[in-house]
């Protein structure tokens, strides 16, 4: 997701430091930030944040953390969280490659990956969020029975992910090649999900454990 550069992005995010962190001060402090023992679910690459904000409202007994590396995009999530006074949501402006610096081993109950950038060129495969290098990070921060939930419209990325996760030894379940036919009542559509579904793309989904 590309958004026009907003020179005021950093100041805006700093002014909302109670819910969003743009520096390293929160490293290893996730539990303290929420100040409760609720399970932690994270979304990597939250974009404009409809999914993570709607999930947080629907499940007040879970702590949600949205991770988005683009500060210009992060603004949109902060606006939603503030306007709707969502208290069980925190946000990290962070590249996912640094996840293990921020979360303790086994601290996270679930990782959501929604419509991750496909990086179609083979030479960019390591940037895909389901590449083995990222799976290693999720394995460290997830609890033993923690789950990865993944949705994408992109057929090539889905096939790559099925292979990458299987080769890594992950167990896959609840695989759907067309989520919106018989859509589960609790499915929260992301901004990209709406956009690509309305263009006729089928939505793929899977759940996986290590
Ligand atoms: N999940 C949203 C949705 O479904 O509408 C956004 C999808 S958008 C295609 C992918 C988002 O992931 C972008 O906002 C991008 O900045 C973010 N992203 C990509 N790679 C990332 C990484 N390594 N770490 C953190 N965010 C990342």
Tab-separated table of C-alpha atoms and ligand atoms in Angstrom:
chain	number	residue	atom	x	y	z
A	1	UNK	CA	0.000	0.000	0.000
A	2	UNK	CA	1.476	3.321	-1.040
A	3	UNK	CA	0.232	6.536	0.452
A	4	UNK	CA	1.349	10.080	-0.191
A	5	UNK	CA	4.100	11.163	2.155
A	6	UNK	CA	2.703	13.227	5.013
A	7	UNK	CA	5.443	15.386	6.548
A	8	UNK	CA	3.391	15.621	9.758
A	9	UNK	CA	3.022	11.824	10.128
A	10	UNK	CA	5.708	11.445	12.788
A	11	UNK	CA	4.405	14.328	14.923
A	12	UNK	CA	0.874	12.951	14.678
A	13	UNK	CA	1.968	9.477	15.767
A	14	UNK	CA	4.121	10.858	18.597
A	15	UNK	CA	1.093	12.768	19.860
A	16	UNK	CA	-0.700	9.408	20.270
A	17	UNK	CA	2.114	7.549	22.001
A	18	UNK	CA	-0.397	5.916	24.363
A	19	UNK	CA	-1.492	3.597	21.539
A	20	UNK	CA	1.227	3.777	18.882
A	21	UNK	CA	4.968	3.323	19.173
A	22	UNK	CA	7.328	4.527	16.465
A	23	UNK	CA	10.626	3.950	18.255
A	24	UNK	CA	12.298	1.220	20.304
A	25	UNK	CA	10.974	2.268	23.718
A	26	UNK	CA	8.310	-0.477	23.763
A	27	UNK	CA	10.715	-3.304	22.943
A	28	UNK	CA	9.828	-6.277	25.144
A	29	UNK	CA	7.116	-4.232	26.903
A	30	UNK	CA	3.947	-5.463	25.209
A	31	UNK	CA	2.374	-7.039	28.291
A	32	UNK	CA	3.135	-3.926	30.379
A	33	UNK	CA	1.649	-1.685	27.677
A	34	UNK	CA	-1.742	-3.378	28.064
A	35	UNK	CA	-1.322	-3.933	31.791
A	36	UNK	CA	-3.451	-7.091	31.744
A	37	UNK	CA	-3.054	-10.830	31.031
A	38	UNK	CA	-5.388	-11.140	28.040
A	39	UNK	CA	-4.180	-13.138	25.007
A	40	UNK	CA	-2.239	-11.135	22.410
A	41	UNK	CA	-3.171	-11.338	18.703
A	42	UNK	CA	-1.115	-9.401	16.162
A	43	UNK	CA	-1.680	-8.442	12.543
A	44	UNK	CA	1.416	-7.940	10.380
A	45	UNK	CA	0.893	-5.351	7.629
A	46	UNK	CA	-2.332	-3.787	8.931
A	47	UNK	CA	-2.683	-1.219	6.152
A	48	UNK	CA	-5.537	1.168	6.893
A	49	UNK	CA	-6.603	-0.951	9.841
A	50	UNK	CA	-10.217	-1.923	9.323
A	51	UNK	CA	-9.519	-5.562	10.249
A	52	UNK	CA	-7.592	-4.942	13.465
A	53	UNK	CA	-9.949	-2.213	14.722
A	54	UNK	CA	-13.091	-4.257	13.996
A	55	UNK	CA	-11.519	-7.353	15.606
A	56	UNK	CA	-10.608	-5.330	18.689
A	57	UNK	CA	-14.183	-4.068	19.026
A	58	UNK	CA	-15.656	-7.554	18.496
A	59	UNK	CA	-13.299	-9.204	21.029
A	60	UNK	CA	-12.667	-6.933	24.021
A	61	UNK	CA	-11.184	-9.907	25.924
A	62	UNK	CA	-8.217	-10.073	23.505
A	63	UNK	CA	-5.353	-7.598	23.157
A	64	UNK	CA	-4.636	-6.662	19.555
A	65	UNK	CA	-1.447	-5.217	18.102
A	66	UNK	CA	-1.344	-3.870	14.554
A	67	UNK	CA	2.079	-3.798	12.919
A	68	UNK	CA	2.578	-1.514	9.943
A	69	UNK	CA	5.888	-0.203	8.701
A	70	UNK	CA	4.518	2.780	6.769
A	71	UNK	CA	3.930	5.778	9.050
A	72	UNK	CA	1.685	7.483	6.476
A	73	UNK	CA	-0.618	4.451	6.496
A	74	UNK	CA	-0.408	4.024	10.275
A	75	UNK	CA	-2.082	7.405	10.700
A	76	UNK	CA	-5.314	5.914	9.358
A	77	UNK	CA	-5.332	3.157	11.998
A	78	UNK	CA	-4.638	5.602	14.817
A	79	UNK	CA	-7.509	7.810	13.649
A	80	UNK	CA	-9.906	4.844	13.718
A	81	UNK	CA	-8.736	3.728	17.171
A	82	UNK	CA	-9.011	7.207	18.658
A	83	UNK	CA	-12.382	8.068	17.073
A	84	UNK	CA	-13.867	4.794	18.284
A	85	UNK	CA	-12.120	4.864	21.654
A	86	UNK	CA	-10.759	1.319	21.259
A	87	UNK	CA	-8.844	0.412	24.406
A	88	UNK	CA	-7.583	-3.128	23.620
A	89	UNK	CA	-5.495	-2.100	20.604
A	90	UNK	CA	-1.864	-1.011	20.342
A	91	UNK	CA	0.123	-0.218	17.219
A	92	UNK	CA	3.771	-0.606	16.246
A	93	UNK	CA	5.363	1.240	13.360
A	94	UNK	CA	7.787	-1.525	12.622
A	95	UNK	CA	9.163	-3.748	9.903
A	96	UNK	CA	8.149	-7.332	10.627
A	97	UNK	CA	11.775	-8.449	10.388
A	98	UNK	CA	12.259	-6.942	13.892
A	99	UNK	CA	9.315	-8.755	15.521
A	100	UNK	CA	11.470	-10.877	17.807
A	101	UNK	CA	13.014	-7.719	19.333
A	102	UNK	CA	9.603	-6.510	20.455
A	103	UNK	CA	7.889	-9.708	21.616
A	104	UNK	CA	9.145	-12.262	24.120
A	105	UNK	CA	9.317	-15.903	23.081
A	106	UNK	CA	5.870	-17.479	23.249
A	107	UNK	CA	4.095	-14.220	24.092
A	108	UNK	CA	1.713	-14.118	21.127
A	109	UNK	CA	-1.391	-16.296	20.679
A	110	UNK	CA	-2.150	-15.552	17.040
A	111	UNK	CA	-0.607	-13.885	13.983
A	112	UNK	CA	-2.864	-12.522	11.234
A	113	UNK	CA	-1.491	-11.915	7.737
A	114	UNK	CA	-4.057	-10.214	5.502
A	115	UNK	CA	-3.420	-9.504	1.840
A	116	UNK	CA	0.329	-9.323	2.325
A	117	UNK	CA	2.330	-7.762	-0.497
A	118	UNK	CA	2.835	-10.581	-3.055
A	119	UNK	CA	6.358	-9.666	-4.231
A	120	UNK	CA	5.893	-11.636	-7.491
A	121	UNK	CA	9.526	-11.540	-8.628
A	122	UNK	CA	11.523	-14.583	-7.533
A	123	UNK	CA	14.419	-12.402	-6.469
A	124	UNK	CA	12.078	-10.717	-3.948
A	125	UNK	CA	10.747	-13.973	-2.460
A	126	UNK	CA	12.481	-13.296	0.873
A	127	UNK	CA	10.281	-10.217	1.348
A	128	UNK	CA	7.072	-12.274	1.304
A	129	UNK	CA	5.647	-12.455	4.815
A	130	UNK	CA	5.211	-16.221	4.467
A	131	UNK	CA	8.848	-16.807	3.517
A	132	UNK	CA	10.653	-19.254	5.790
A	133	UNK	CA	12.637	-16.380	7.380
A	134	UNK	CA	9.391	-14.789	8.615
A	135	UNK	CA	7.914	-18.162	9.633
A	136	UNK	CA	10.956	-18.570	11.926
A	137	UNK	CA	10.109	-15.265	13.622
A	138	UNK	CA	6.440	-16.174	14.072
A	139	UNK	CA	7.488	-19.517	15.543
A	140	UNK	CA	9.620	-17.760	18.172
A	141	UNK	CA	7.015	-15.235	19.317
A	142	UNK	CA	3.988	-17.572	19.134
A	143	UNK	CA	2.868	-19.864	21.941
A	144	UNK	CA	3.313	-23.560	21.208
A	145	UNK	CA	-0.264	-23.973	19.935
A	146	UNK	CA	-0.414	-20.418	18.525
A	147	UNK	CA	-1.878	-19.980	15.050
A	148	UNK	CA	-1.111	-18.087	11.865
A	149	UNK	CA	-4.237	-16.997	9.945
A	150	UNK	CA	-3.603	-15.915	6.368
A	151	UNK	CA	-5.895	-14.430	3.700
A	152	UNK	CA	-4.991	-13.352	0.183
A	153	UNK	CA	-6.541	-12.843	-3.224
A	154	UNK	CA	-3.183	-13.581	-4.831
A	155	UNK	CA	-3.068	-17.120	-6.198
A	156	UNK	CA	0.726	-17.228	-6.603
A	157	UNK	CA	1.339	-15.966	-3.083
A	158	UNK	CA	-1.152	-18.484	-1.696
A	159	UNK	CA	0.538	-21.370	-3.513
A	160	UNK	CA	3.964	-20.142	-2.393
A	161	UNK	CA	2.689	-19.929	1.189
A	162	UNK	CA	1.157	-23.420	1.165
A	163	UNK	CA	4.507	-24.770	0.020
A	164	UNK	CA	6.614	-22.615	2.319
A	165	UNK	CA	4.550	-23.513	5.393
A	166	UNK	CA	4.376	-27.214	4.511
A	167	UNK	CA	8.110	-27.393	3.908
A	168	UNK	CA	8.675	-25.690	7.237
A	169	UNK	CA	6.666	-28.497	8.855
A	170	UNK	CA	3.623	-26.411	9.773
A	171	UNK	CA	0.231	-28.078	10.069
A	172	UNK	CA	-2.407	-26.484	7.852
A	173	UNK	CA	-6.172	-26.510	8.442
A	174	UNK	CA	-9.394	-24.779	7.397
A	175	UNK	CA	-8.069	-24.073	3.909
A	176	UNK	CA	-10.515	-22.195	1.685
A	177	UNK	CA	-9.982	-21.337	-1.968
A	178	UNK	CA	-13.105	-19.176	-2.097
A	179	UNK	CA	-13.842	-17.664	1.293
A	180	UNK	CA	-16.696	-15.466	0.129
A	181	UNK	CA	-18.802	-18.358	-1.141
A	182	UNK	CA	-20.477	-19.320	2.097
A	183	UNK	CA	-18.598	-16.566	3.934
A	184	UNK	CA	-18.284	-17.204	7.687
A	185	UNK	CA	-20.461	-14.775	9.678
A	186	UNK	CA	-17.448	-13.656	11.713
A	187	UNK	CA	-15.222	-12.885	8.704
A	188	UNK	CA	-14.081	-9.284	8.871
A	189	UNK	CA	-13.256	-8.008	5.408
A	190	UNK	CA	-10.124	-5.902	5.129
A	191	UNK	CA	-9.926	-2.888	2.809
A	192	UNK	CA	-7.977	-4.961	0.238
A	193	UNK	CA	-10.369	-7.887	0.619
A	194	UNK	CA	-13.331	-5.706	-0.381
A	195	UNK	CA	-11.401	-4.150	-3.236
A	196	UNK	CA	-10.222	-7.408	-4.824
A	197	UNK	CA	-13.382	-9.374	-4.103
A	198	UNK	CA	-15.448	-6.711	-5.886
A	199	UNK	CA	-13.143	-7.104	-8.898
A	200	UNK	CA	-14.021	-10.800	-9.003
A	201	UNK	CA	-10.902	-12.260	-7.370
A	202	UNK	CA	-11.453	-15.320	-5.186
A	203	UNK	CA	-10.214	-14.989	-1.616
A	204	UNK	CA	-7.943	-17.742	-0.265
A	205	UNK	CA	-7.576	-18.434	3.434
A	206	UNK	CA	-5.724	-20.842	5.697
A	207	UNK	CA	-4.868	-21.428	9.325
A	208	UNK	CA	-1.554	-22.946	10.377
A	209	UNK	CA	0.280	-24.068	13.518
A	210	UNK	CA	3.922	-25.017	14.094
B	1	LIG	N1	-3.851	-5.860	5.506
B	1	LIG	C1	-4.343	-4.706	4.800
B	1	LIG	C2	-5.556	-5.057	3.974
B	1	LIG	O1	-5.814	-6.241	3.779
B	1	LIG	O2	-6.282	-4.147	3.550
B	1	LIG	C3	-3.236	-4.055	3.946
B	1	LIG	C4	-2.700	-4.857	2.807
B	1	LIG	S1	-1.390	-4.025	1.940
B	1	LIG	C5	-1.304	-4.901	0.439
B	1	LIG	C6	0.064	-4.611	2.778
B	1	LIG	C7	0.505	-3.736	3.935
B	1	LIG	O3	1.558	-4.401	4.626
B	1	LIG	C8	1.073	-2.384	3.511
B	1	LIG	O4	0.431	-1.357	4.250
B	1	LIG	C9	2.567	-2.469	3.825
B	1	LIG	O5	3.114	-1.228	4.227
B	1	LIG	C10	2.577	-3.480	4.954
B	1	LIG	N2	3.833	-4.263	5.022
B	1	LIG	C11	4.413	-4.925	4.004
B	1	LIG	N3	5.530	-5.545	4.420
B	1	LIG	C12	5.666	-5.256	5.736
B	1	LIG	C13	6.632	-5.583	6.712
B	1	LIG	N4	7.706	-6.333	6.396
B	1	LIG	N5	6.473	-5.133	7.960
B	1	LIG	C14	5.398	-4.355	8.284
B	1	LIG	N6	4.447	-3.995	7.395
B	1	LIG	C15	4.569	-4.444	6.140
